[in-house]
Structure formats: structure tokens, C-alpha cells
């Protein structure tokens, strides 16, 4: 009965590789988000999607491409991985966009780029 | 731009005691929401409490309560009867109608037996 799930939980890869992180929510929410938590624990939003449509795109390198096949899924694909991409990536969801609803987070994916 | 400041990088408290974590924020908006999230060593981000800016009454959730001072732009979290399981990083966060959660830098809380 997991609300927001992410796979994988850990990802170790070499510089230059392409990798994806998957996120699924079973809460029936319309809006999903990706956040990045750096080595100093600072959390910053990257993207949000409302019902498969991109609504927030912070100044993230275009090597990062979110994809939402349906409103329950928001995947994050990263091309040409760099050392600085090492971080914990959190997916979150909320009921409706523009309504300041509470966001519920997944367990996070720790990405390590060697 | 909105900013959230947590001035206490680390705090400690003895079990069963009370501790208060500070948070201040900066915004020119009048309608917004404030949150405290907890991140234990398991890494999971867990919602602790939420406060709507238009509500004067301070939010409470069991042992957790806030002191929301809108004019001072202050939003502190009080944990009563601290338990060992409260050991975690605590993040204060701000949200307006853009739905972006803007986080502070966190306060690491250690509860000692």
C-alpha cells in the first residue's frame, strides 16, 4: 500500500552514462514533482507535472528530461551523467496543481556518479 | 524571491523534554502555506505539520505544535515529550500558489536517552 514509490533506491554508475529513475503514486493525485537533495542536504525543486503536462521547470540542465506517461507516473531520465549529478532525488505528489496541497514524498533514490 | 532560513544547524534534547526549532521566511505575499518535514536516517521525507497563513490559530499534531507569527515571518516547531524516534533532520518549507516547496537548510535534531 505504498503511496509514492521510486525505483531504484540506489543507483551507482559511471560518468557519461544515461540512467532513469522511475516514480509511481497510487494516491490518485494529479500533480507530481522531482526534487534534488545535494550532499549538504539542501532540497530544491526540479520539475513538476500536472496530469502529464509540465508546469514547473526550474533551471535544470537539459540533460535532465522528465517524462510522464500518465498522471500516476513521472520518470526522470538523465543523459551524460556528471559527477555533480550525485545526489538524492525525491519524487513527490499532491492532489491538485495551484491549490497548495500537501506534497507527499517517495523514499528517494541515491544516485552516485563515479 | 521567497527564502526560508533555519538558523540552528544542530540541536539536541533529552528524552521527554521539549525542544523548539526556529524558522524564518521572507515573502511579499499574503497567502501561502508553511510546512515542517522530518527526514530520519531512513531518508524518507515525512510531513510533520502544516500551517495556512490565513489561519491565526497555530497548528498542532499530537506532540508537535507551531508558533506562527505572521508579522515577524516566523514559524517555529515545538516538540513536546521528545522521543528517541524524533531524532532526524527537520526541514521548514514555504509554498505559495506556484506549488513549489522552498526548503530551509534543515536542523539536525538529536534526542538523547
PDB file of C-alpha atoms in Angstrom:
ATOM      1  CA  UNK A   1       0.000   0.000   0.000  1.00  0.00           C
ATOM      2  CA  UNK A   2       2.970   2.292  -0.735  1.00  0.00           C
ATOM      3  CA  UNK A   3       1.770   5.826  -1.573  1.00  0.00           C
ATOM      4  CA  UNK A   4       4.721   7.192  -3.594  1.00  0.00           C
ATOM      5  CA  UNK A   5       7.337   4.698  -4.730  1.00  0.00           C
ATOM      6  CA  UNK A   6      10.615   5.136  -6.553  1.00  0.00           C
ATOM      7  CA  UNK A   7      12.922   2.688  -8.275  1.00  0.00           C
ATOM      8  CA  UNK A   8      15.726   2.094  -7.843  1.00  0.00           C
ATOM      9  CA  UNK A   9      16.570   3.162  -4.284  1.00  0.00           C
ATOM     10  CA  UNK A  10      20.271   3.187  -5.068  1.00  0.00           C
ATOM     11  CA  UNK A  11      21.971   3.791  -8.395  1.00  0.00           C
ATOM     12  CA  UNK A  12      25.730   3.720  -8.936  1.00  0.00           C
ATOM     13  CA  UNK A  13      27.010   4.495 -12.407  1.00  0.00           C
ATOM     14  CA  UNK A  14      29.920   5.870 -14.387  1.00  0.00           C
ATOM     15  CA  UNK A  15      30.276   9.386 -15.754  1.00  0.00           C
ATOM     16  CA  UNK A  16      28.834   9.757 -19.233  1.00  0.00           C
ATOM     17  CA  UNK A  17      26.183   7.065 -18.822  1.00  0.00           C
ATOM     18  CA  UNK A  18      22.445   7.591 -19.272  1.00  0.00           C
ATOM     19  CA  UNK A  19      20.114   6.472 -16.475  1.00  0.00           C
ATOM     20  CA  UNK A  20      16.459   6.661 -15.498  1.00  0.00           C
ATOM     21  CA  UNK A  21      14.642   6.835 -12.182  1.00  0.00           C
ATOM     22  CA  UNK A  22      11.009   5.785 -12.018  1.00  0.00           C
ATOM     23  CA  UNK A  23       8.282   7.172  -9.785  1.00  0.00           C
ATOM     24  CA  UNK A  24       4.742   5.961  -9.248  1.00  0.00           C
ATOM     25  CA  UNK A  25       1.986   7.195  -6.942  1.00  0.00           C
ATOM     26  CA  UNK A  26      -1.211   5.345  -6.060  1.00  0.00           C
ATOM     27  CA  UNK A  27      -2.875   8.269  -4.283  1.00  0.00           C
ATOM     28  CA  UNK A  28      -4.918   9.389  -7.270  1.00  0.00           C
ATOM     29  CA  UNK A  29      -3.062  12.708  -7.282  1.00  0.00           C
ATOM     30  CA  UNK A  30      -2.919  14.903 -10.370  1.00  0.00           C
ATOM     31  CA  UNK A  31       0.452  16.567  -9.744  1.00  0.00           C
ATOM     32  CA  UNK A  32       3.911  15.065  -9.415  1.00  0.00           C
ATOM     33  CA  UNK A  33       7.324  16.595  -8.711  1.00  0.00           C
ATOM     34  CA  UNK A  34      11.033  15.876  -8.765  1.00  0.00           C
ATOM     35  CA  UNK A  35      13.331  17.363  -6.106  1.00  0.00           C
ATOM     36  CA  UNK A  36      17.098  17.095  -5.763  1.00  0.00           C
ATOM     37  CA  UNK A  37      18.818  16.892  -2.361  1.00  0.00           C
ATOM     38  CA  UNK A  38      22.534  17.659  -2.552  1.00  0.00           C
ATOM     39  CA  UNK A  39      25.352  16.472  -0.311  1.00  0.00           C
ATOM     40  CA  UNK A  40      24.627  19.284   2.165  1.00  0.00           C
ATOM     41  CA  UNK A  41      21.034  18.085   2.450  1.00  0.00           C
ATOM     42  CA  UNK A  42      19.649  21.104   0.585  1.00  0.00           C
ATOM     43  CA  UNK A  43      16.408  20.282  -1.253  1.00  0.00           C
ATOM     44  CA  UNK A  44      15.417  22.065  -4.447  1.00  0.00           C
ATOM     45  CA  UNK A  45      12.580  21.517  -6.872  1.00  0.00           C
ATOM     46  CA  UNK A  46      13.470  20.469 -10.399  1.00  0.00           C
ATOM     47  CA  UNK A  47      10.199  19.793 -12.224  1.00  0.00           C
ATOM     48  CA  UNK A  48       6.506  19.341 -11.734  1.00  0.00           C
ATOM     49  CA  UNK A  49       3.832  17.811 -13.935  1.00  0.00           C
ATOM     50  CA  UNK A  50       0.091  18.218 -13.700  1.00  0.00           C
ATOM     51  CA  UNK A  51      -1.859  15.448 -15.395  1.00  0.00           C
ATOM     52  CA  UNK A  52       1.028  14.679 -17.753  1.00  0.00           C
ATOM     53  CA  UNK A  53       1.708  18.340 -18.558  1.00  0.00           C
ATOM     54  CA  UNK A  54       4.922  20.127 -17.498  1.00  0.00           C
ATOM     55  CA  UNK A  55       4.133  23.102 -15.262  1.00  0.00           C
ATOM     56  CA  UNK A  56       7.358  23.802 -13.378  1.00  0.00           C
ATOM     57  CA  UNK A  57      10.788  23.606 -14.960  1.00  0.00           C
ATOM     58  CA  UNK A  58      13.478  25.135 -12.812  1.00  0.00           C
ATOM     59  CA  UNK A  59      16.898  25.977 -14.253  1.00  0.00           C
ATOM     60  CA  UNK A  60      17.917  22.369 -14.651  1.00  0.00           C
ATOM     61  CA  UNK A  61      20.413  21.264 -17.361  1.00  0.00           C
ATOM     62  CA  UNK A  62      18.647  19.867 -20.397  1.00  0.00           C
ATOM     63  CA  UNK A  63      20.437  16.555 -19.762  1.00  0.00           C
ATOM     64  CA  UNK A  64      17.564  16.014 -17.335  1.00  0.00           C
ATOM     65  CA  UNK A  65      14.312  15.088 -19.043  1.00  0.00           C
ATOM     66  CA  UNK A  66      11.184  14.192 -17.111  1.00  0.00           C
ATOM     67  CA  UNK A  67       8.566  12.031 -18.757  1.00  0.00           C
ATOM     68  CA  UNK A  68       5.022  11.427 -17.598  1.00  0.00           C
ATOM     69  CA  UNK A  69       3.280   8.566 -19.430  1.00  0.00           C
ATOM     70  CA  UNK A  70       0.194   9.014 -17.267  1.00  0.00           C
ATOM     71  CA  UNK A  71      -0.713  11.034 -14.215  1.00  0.00           C
ATOM     72  CA  UNK A  72       0.363   8.246 -11.839  1.00  0.00           C
ATOM     73  CA  UNK A  73       3.915   8.082 -13.184  1.00  0.00           C
ATOM     74  CA  UNK A  74       6.721  10.607 -13.519  1.00  0.00           C
ATOM     75  CA  UNK A  75      10.097   9.291 -14.618  1.00  0.00           C
ATOM     76  CA  UNK A  76      13.382  11.170 -14.675  1.00  0.00           C
ATOM     77  CA  UNK A  77      15.892  10.430 -17.398  1.00  0.00           C
ATOM     78  CA  UNK A  78      19.413  11.809 -17.110  1.00  0.00           C
ATOM     79  CA  UNK A  79      21.797  11.846 -20.065  1.00  0.00           C
ATOM     80  CA  UNK A  80      25.586  12.073 -19.970  1.00  0.00           C
ATOM     81  CA  UNK A  81      25.816  11.831 -16.197  1.00  0.00           C
ATOM     82  CA  UNK A  82      28.336  14.102 -14.442  1.00  0.00           C
ATOM     83  CA  UNK A  83      29.947  13.880 -11.017  1.00  0.00           C
ATOM     84  CA  UNK A  84      27.825  16.823  -9.837  1.00  0.00           C
ATOM     85  CA  UNK A  85      24.653  14.863 -10.508  1.00  0.00           C
ATOM     86  CA  UNK A  86      25.396  12.713  -7.458  1.00  0.00           C
ATOM     87  CA  UNK A  87      22.554  13.413  -5.047  1.00  0.00           C
ATOM     88  CA  UNK A  88      19.354  12.004  -3.630  1.00  0.00           C
ATOM     89  CA  UNK A  89      16.393  12.501  -5.955  1.00  0.00           C
ATOM     90  CA  UNK A  90      12.932  12.634  -4.459  1.00  0.00           C
ATOM     91  CA  UNK A  91       9.649  12.239  -6.244  1.00  0.00           C
ATOM     92  CA  UNK A  92       6.539  13.770  -4.660  1.00  0.00           C
ATOM     93  CA  UNK A  93       2.864  14.114  -5.474  1.00  0.00           C
ATOM     94  CA  UNK A  94      -0.051  16.333  -4.489  1.00  0.00           C
ATOM     95  CA  UNK A  95      -3.743  16.280  -5.168  1.00  0.00           C
ATOM     96  CA  UNK A  96      -4.191  19.328  -7.387  1.00  0.00           C
ATOM     97  CA  UNK A  97      -1.944  21.924  -9.004  1.00  0.00           C
ATOM     98  CA  UNK A  98      -2.207  25.530  -7.912  1.00  0.00           C
ATOM     99  CA  UNK A  99      -4.026  24.643  -4.707  1.00  0.00           C
ATOM    100  CA  UNK A 100      -1.040  24.498  -2.375  1.00  0.00           C
ATOM    101  CA  UNK A 101      -1.915  20.948  -1.433  1.00  0.00           C
ATOM    102  CA  UNK A 102       0.429  18.996   0.768  1.00  0.00           C
ATOM    103  CA  UNK A 103       3.129  17.149  -1.117  1.00  0.00           C
ATOM    104  CA  UNK A 104       3.870  13.548  -0.215  1.00  0.00           C
ATOM    105  CA  UNK A 105       7.337  12.255  -0.887  1.00  0.00           C
ATOM    106  CA  UNK A 106       8.746   8.979  -2.096  1.00  0.00           C
ATOM    107  CA  UNK A 107      11.654   7.249  -0.325  1.00  0.00           C
ATOM    108  CA  UNK A 108      14.287   8.864  -2.535  1.00  0.00           C
ATOM    109  CA  UNK A 109      16.869   7.480  -4.968  1.00  0.00           C
ATOM    110  CA  UNK A 110      20.515   7.907  -4.067  1.00  0.00           C
ATOM    111  CA  UNK A 111      22.449   8.427  -7.298  1.00  0.00           C
ATOM    112  CA  UNK A 112      26.225   8.095  -7.183  1.00  0.00           C
ATOM    113  CA  UNK A 113      28.224   9.017 -10.266  1.00  0.00           C
ATOM    114  CA  UNK A 114      31.794   7.692 -10.300  1.00  0.00           C
TER     115      UNK A 114
ATOM    116  CA  UNK B   1      12.067  35.587  -4.291  1.00  0.00           C
ATOM    117  CA  UNK B   2      10.995  33.657  -1.259  1.00  0.00           C
ATOM    118  CA  UNK B   3      13.636  32.391   1.135  1.00  0.00           C
ATOM    119  CA  UNK B   4      13.489  30.153   4.187  1.00  0.00           C
ATOM    120  CA  UNK B   5      16.101  30.358   6.937  1.00  0.00           C
ATOM    121  CA  UNK B   6      16.793  27.820   9.650  1.00  0.00           C
ATOM    122  CA  UNK B   7      19.473  29.306  11.873  1.00  0.00           C
ATOM    123  CA  UNK B   8      20.112  26.223  14.007  1.00  0.00           C
ATOM    124  CA  UNK B   9      22.155  23.620  12.111  1.00  0.00           C
ATOM    125  CA  UNK B  10      22.033  21.229  15.088  1.00  0.00           C
ATOM    126  CA  UNK B  11      20.007  20.856  18.251  1.00  0.00           C
ATOM    127  CA  UNK B  12      19.880  18.284  20.990  1.00  0.00           C
ATOM    128  CA  UNK B  13      17.323  17.459  23.650  1.00  0.00           C
ATOM    129  CA  UNK B  14      16.885  14.873  26.339  1.00  0.00           C
ATOM    130  CA  UNK B  15      14.108  12.342  26.067  1.00  0.00           C
ATOM    131  CA  UNK B  16      10.777  13.603  27.480  1.00  0.00           C
ATOM    132  CA  UNK B  17      11.917  17.232  27.320  1.00  0.00           C
ATOM    133  CA  UNK B  18      10.645  19.969  24.996  1.00  0.00           C
ATOM    134  CA  UNK B  19      12.600  21.498  22.144  1.00  0.00           C
ATOM    135  CA  UNK B  20      11.840  24.345  19.744  1.00  0.00           C
ATOM    136  CA  UNK B  21      13.243  24.577  16.229  1.00  0.00           C
ATOM    137  CA  UNK B  22      13.359  28.016  14.599  1.00  0.00           C
ATOM    138  CA  UNK B  23      12.384  29.032  11.087  1.00  0.00           C
ATOM    139  CA  UNK B  24      12.013  32.421   9.454  1.00  0.00           C
ATOM    140  CA  UNK B  25      10.968  33.178   5.920  1.00  0.00           C
ATOM    141  CA  UNK B  26      10.783  36.097   3.575  1.00  0.00           C
ATOM    142  CA  UNK B  27       7.928  36.793   1.189  1.00  0.00           C
ATOM    143  CA  UNK B  28       5.885  39.712  -0.036  1.00  0.00           C
ATOM    144  CA  UNK B  29       2.799  37.535  -0.478  1.00  0.00           C
ATOM    145  CA  UNK B  30      -0.083  37.352   1.949  1.00  0.00           C
ATOM    146  CA  UNK B  31      -1.457  33.932   1.034  1.00  0.00           C
ATOM    147  CA  UNK B  32       0.895  30.995   1.456  1.00  0.00           C
ATOM    148  CA  UNK B  33       1.458  27.788   3.370  1.00  0.00           C
ATOM    149  CA  UNK B  34       4.203  26.622   5.694  1.00  0.00           C
ATOM    150  CA  UNK B  35       5.328  23.107   6.470  1.00  0.00           C
ATOM    151  CA  UNK B  36       7.666  21.157   8.674  1.00  0.00           C
ATOM    152  CA  UNK B  37       9.025  17.942   7.218  1.00  0.00           C
ATOM    153  CA  UNK B  38      11.084  15.358   9.094  1.00  0.00           C
ATOM    154  CA  UNK B  39      13.832  13.285   7.475  1.00  0.00           C
ATOM    155  CA  UNK B  40      15.022  10.420   9.729  1.00  0.00           C
ATOM    156  CA  UNK B  41      18.134   8.389   8.888  1.00  0.00           C
ATOM    157  CA  UNK B  42      15.942   6.241   6.634  1.00  0.00           C
ATOM    158  CA  UNK B  43      15.940   9.255   4.278  1.00  0.00           C
ATOM    159  CA  UNK B  44      12.149   9.318   3.907  1.00  0.00           C
ATOM    160  CA  UNK B  45      10.631  12.836   3.916  1.00  0.00           C
ATOM    161  CA  UNK B  46       7.697  12.802   6.316  1.00  0.00           C
ATOM    162  CA  UNK B  47       5.197  15.627   6.765  1.00  0.00           C
ATOM    163  CA  UNK B  48       5.075  16.739  10.389  1.00  0.00           C
ATOM    164  CA  UNK B  49       2.719  19.699  10.328  1.00  0.00           C
ATOM    165  CA  UNK B  50       1.176  22.277   8.009  1.00  0.00           C
ATOM    166  CA  UNK B  51       0.020  25.866   8.618  1.00  0.00           C
ATOM    167  CA  UNK B  52      -2.127  28.039   6.372  1.00  0.00           C
ATOM    168  CA  UNK B  53      -1.045  31.690   6.559  1.00  0.00           C
ATOM    169  CA  UNK B  54      -4.628  32.936   6.639  1.00  0.00           C
ATOM    170  CA  UNK B  55      -5.317  30.997   9.845  1.00  0.00           C
ATOM    171  CA  UNK B  56      -4.449  32.756  13.073  1.00  0.00           C
ATOM    172  CA  UNK B  57      -4.679  29.585  15.136  1.00  0.00           C
ATOM    173  CA  UNK B  58      -1.425  27.676  15.452  1.00  0.00           C
ATOM    174  CA  UNK B  59      -1.482  24.153  14.013  1.00  0.00           C
ATOM    175  CA  UNK B  60      -0.964  21.177  16.329  1.00  0.00           C
ATOM    176  CA  UNK B  61      -0.437  17.481  15.668  1.00  0.00           C
ATOM    177  CA  UNK B  62      -0.180  15.464  18.865  1.00  0.00           C
ATOM    178  CA  UNK B  63       3.234  16.330  20.395  1.00  0.00           C
ATOM    179  CA  UNK B  64       4.073  18.749  17.579  1.00  0.00           C
ATOM    180  CA  UNK B  65       2.888  22.348  17.508  1.00  0.00           C
ATOM    181  CA  UNK B  66       3.927  25.530  15.771  1.00  0.00           C
ATOM    182  CA  UNK B  67       4.265  29.137  16.817  1.00  0.00           C
ATOM    183  CA  UNK B  68       3.277  31.067  13.709  1.00  0.00           C
ATOM    184  CA  UNK B  69       3.996  34.786  13.865  1.00  0.00           C
ATOM    185  CA  UNK B  70       2.910  36.182  10.502  1.00  0.00           C
ATOM    186  CA  UNK B  71       4.067  39.761  11.064  1.00  0.00           C
ATOM    187  CA  UNK B  72       7.501  38.570  12.155  1.00  0.00           C
ATOM    188  CA  UNK B  73       7.555  35.904   9.393  1.00  0.00           C
ATOM    189  CA  UNK B  74       8.460  33.289  11.933  1.00  0.00           C
ATOM    190  CA  UNK B  75       7.331  29.662  12.042  1.00  0.00           C
ATOM    191  CA  UNK B  76       8.893  27.650  14.855  1.00  0.00           C
ATOM    192  CA  UNK B  77       8.228  23.987  15.651  1.00  0.00           C
ATOM    193  CA  UNK B  78       7.819  22.815  19.224  1.00  0.00           C
ATOM    194  CA  UNK B  79       8.253  19.139  20.018  1.00  0.00           C
ATOM    195  CA  UNK B  80       6.919  18.166  23.426  1.00  0.00           C
ATOM    196  CA  UNK B  81       7.808  14.986  25.337  1.00  0.00           C
ATOM    197  CA  UNK B  82      10.645  14.266  22.894  1.00  0.00           C
ATOM    198  CA  UNK B  83      11.150  10.644  21.929  1.00  0.00           C
ATOM    199  CA  UNK B  84      14.181   8.822  20.568  1.00  0.00           C
ATOM    200  CA  UNK B  85      12.302   8.355  17.303  1.00  0.00           C
ATOM    201  CA  UNK B  86      12.187  12.125  16.849  1.00  0.00           C
ATOM    202  CA  UNK B  87      15.892  12.076  16.002  1.00  0.00           C
ATOM    203  CA  UNK B  88      16.019  13.381  12.430  1.00  0.00           C
ATOM    204  CA  UNK B  89      16.694  16.338  10.153  1.00  0.00           C
ATOM    205  CA  UNK B  90      13.819  18.798  10.274  1.00  0.00           C
ATOM    206  CA  UNK B  91      13.088  20.998   7.281  1.00  0.00           C
ATOM    207  CA  UNK B  92      10.935  24.094   7.282  1.00  0.00           C
ATOM    208  CA  UNK B  93       9.293  24.815   3.917  1.00  0.00           C
ATOM    209  CA  UNK B  94       7.254  27.560   2.244  1.00  0.00           C
ATOM    210  CA  UNK B  95       4.731  27.191  -0.547  1.00  0.00           C
ATOM    211  CA  UNK B  96       2.638  29.698  -2.493  1.00  0.00           C
ATOM    212  CA  UNK B  97       0.259  29.142  -5.396  1.00  0.00           C
ATOM    213  CA  UNK B  98       3.126  28.111  -7.696  1.00  0.00           C
ATOM    214  CA  UNK B  99       3.218  24.805  -5.760  1.00  0.00           C
ATOM    215  CA  UNK B 100       6.988  24.994  -5.397  1.00  0.00           C
ATOM    216  CA  UNK B 101       8.148  23.912  -1.964  1.00  0.00           C
ATOM    217  CA  UNK B 102      11.040  26.136  -0.910  1.00  0.00           C
ATOM    218  CA  UNK B 103      13.053  24.484   1.829  1.00  0.00           C
ATOM    219  CA  UNK B 104      15.325  25.771   4.541  1.00  0.00           C
ATOM    220  CA  UNK B 105      18.733  24.198   5.099  1.00  0.00           C
ATOM    221  CA  UNK B 106      17.469  21.955   7.863  1.00  0.00           C
ATOM    222  CA  UNK B 107      18.111  21.426  11.572  1.00  0.00           C
ATOM    223  CA  UNK B 108      19.584  18.169  12.758  1.00  0.00           C
ATOM    224  CA  UNK B 109      17.855  17.122  15.993  1.00  0.00           C
ATOM    225  CA  UNK B 110      19.375  14.525  18.289  1.00  0.00           C
ATOM    226  CA  UNK B 111      17.273  13.129  21.128  1.00  0.00           C
ATOM    227  CA  UNK B 112      19.346  11.644  23.959  1.00  0.00           C
ATOM    228  CA  UNK B 113      18.121   8.998  26.418  1.00  0.00           C
TER     229      UNK B 113
END
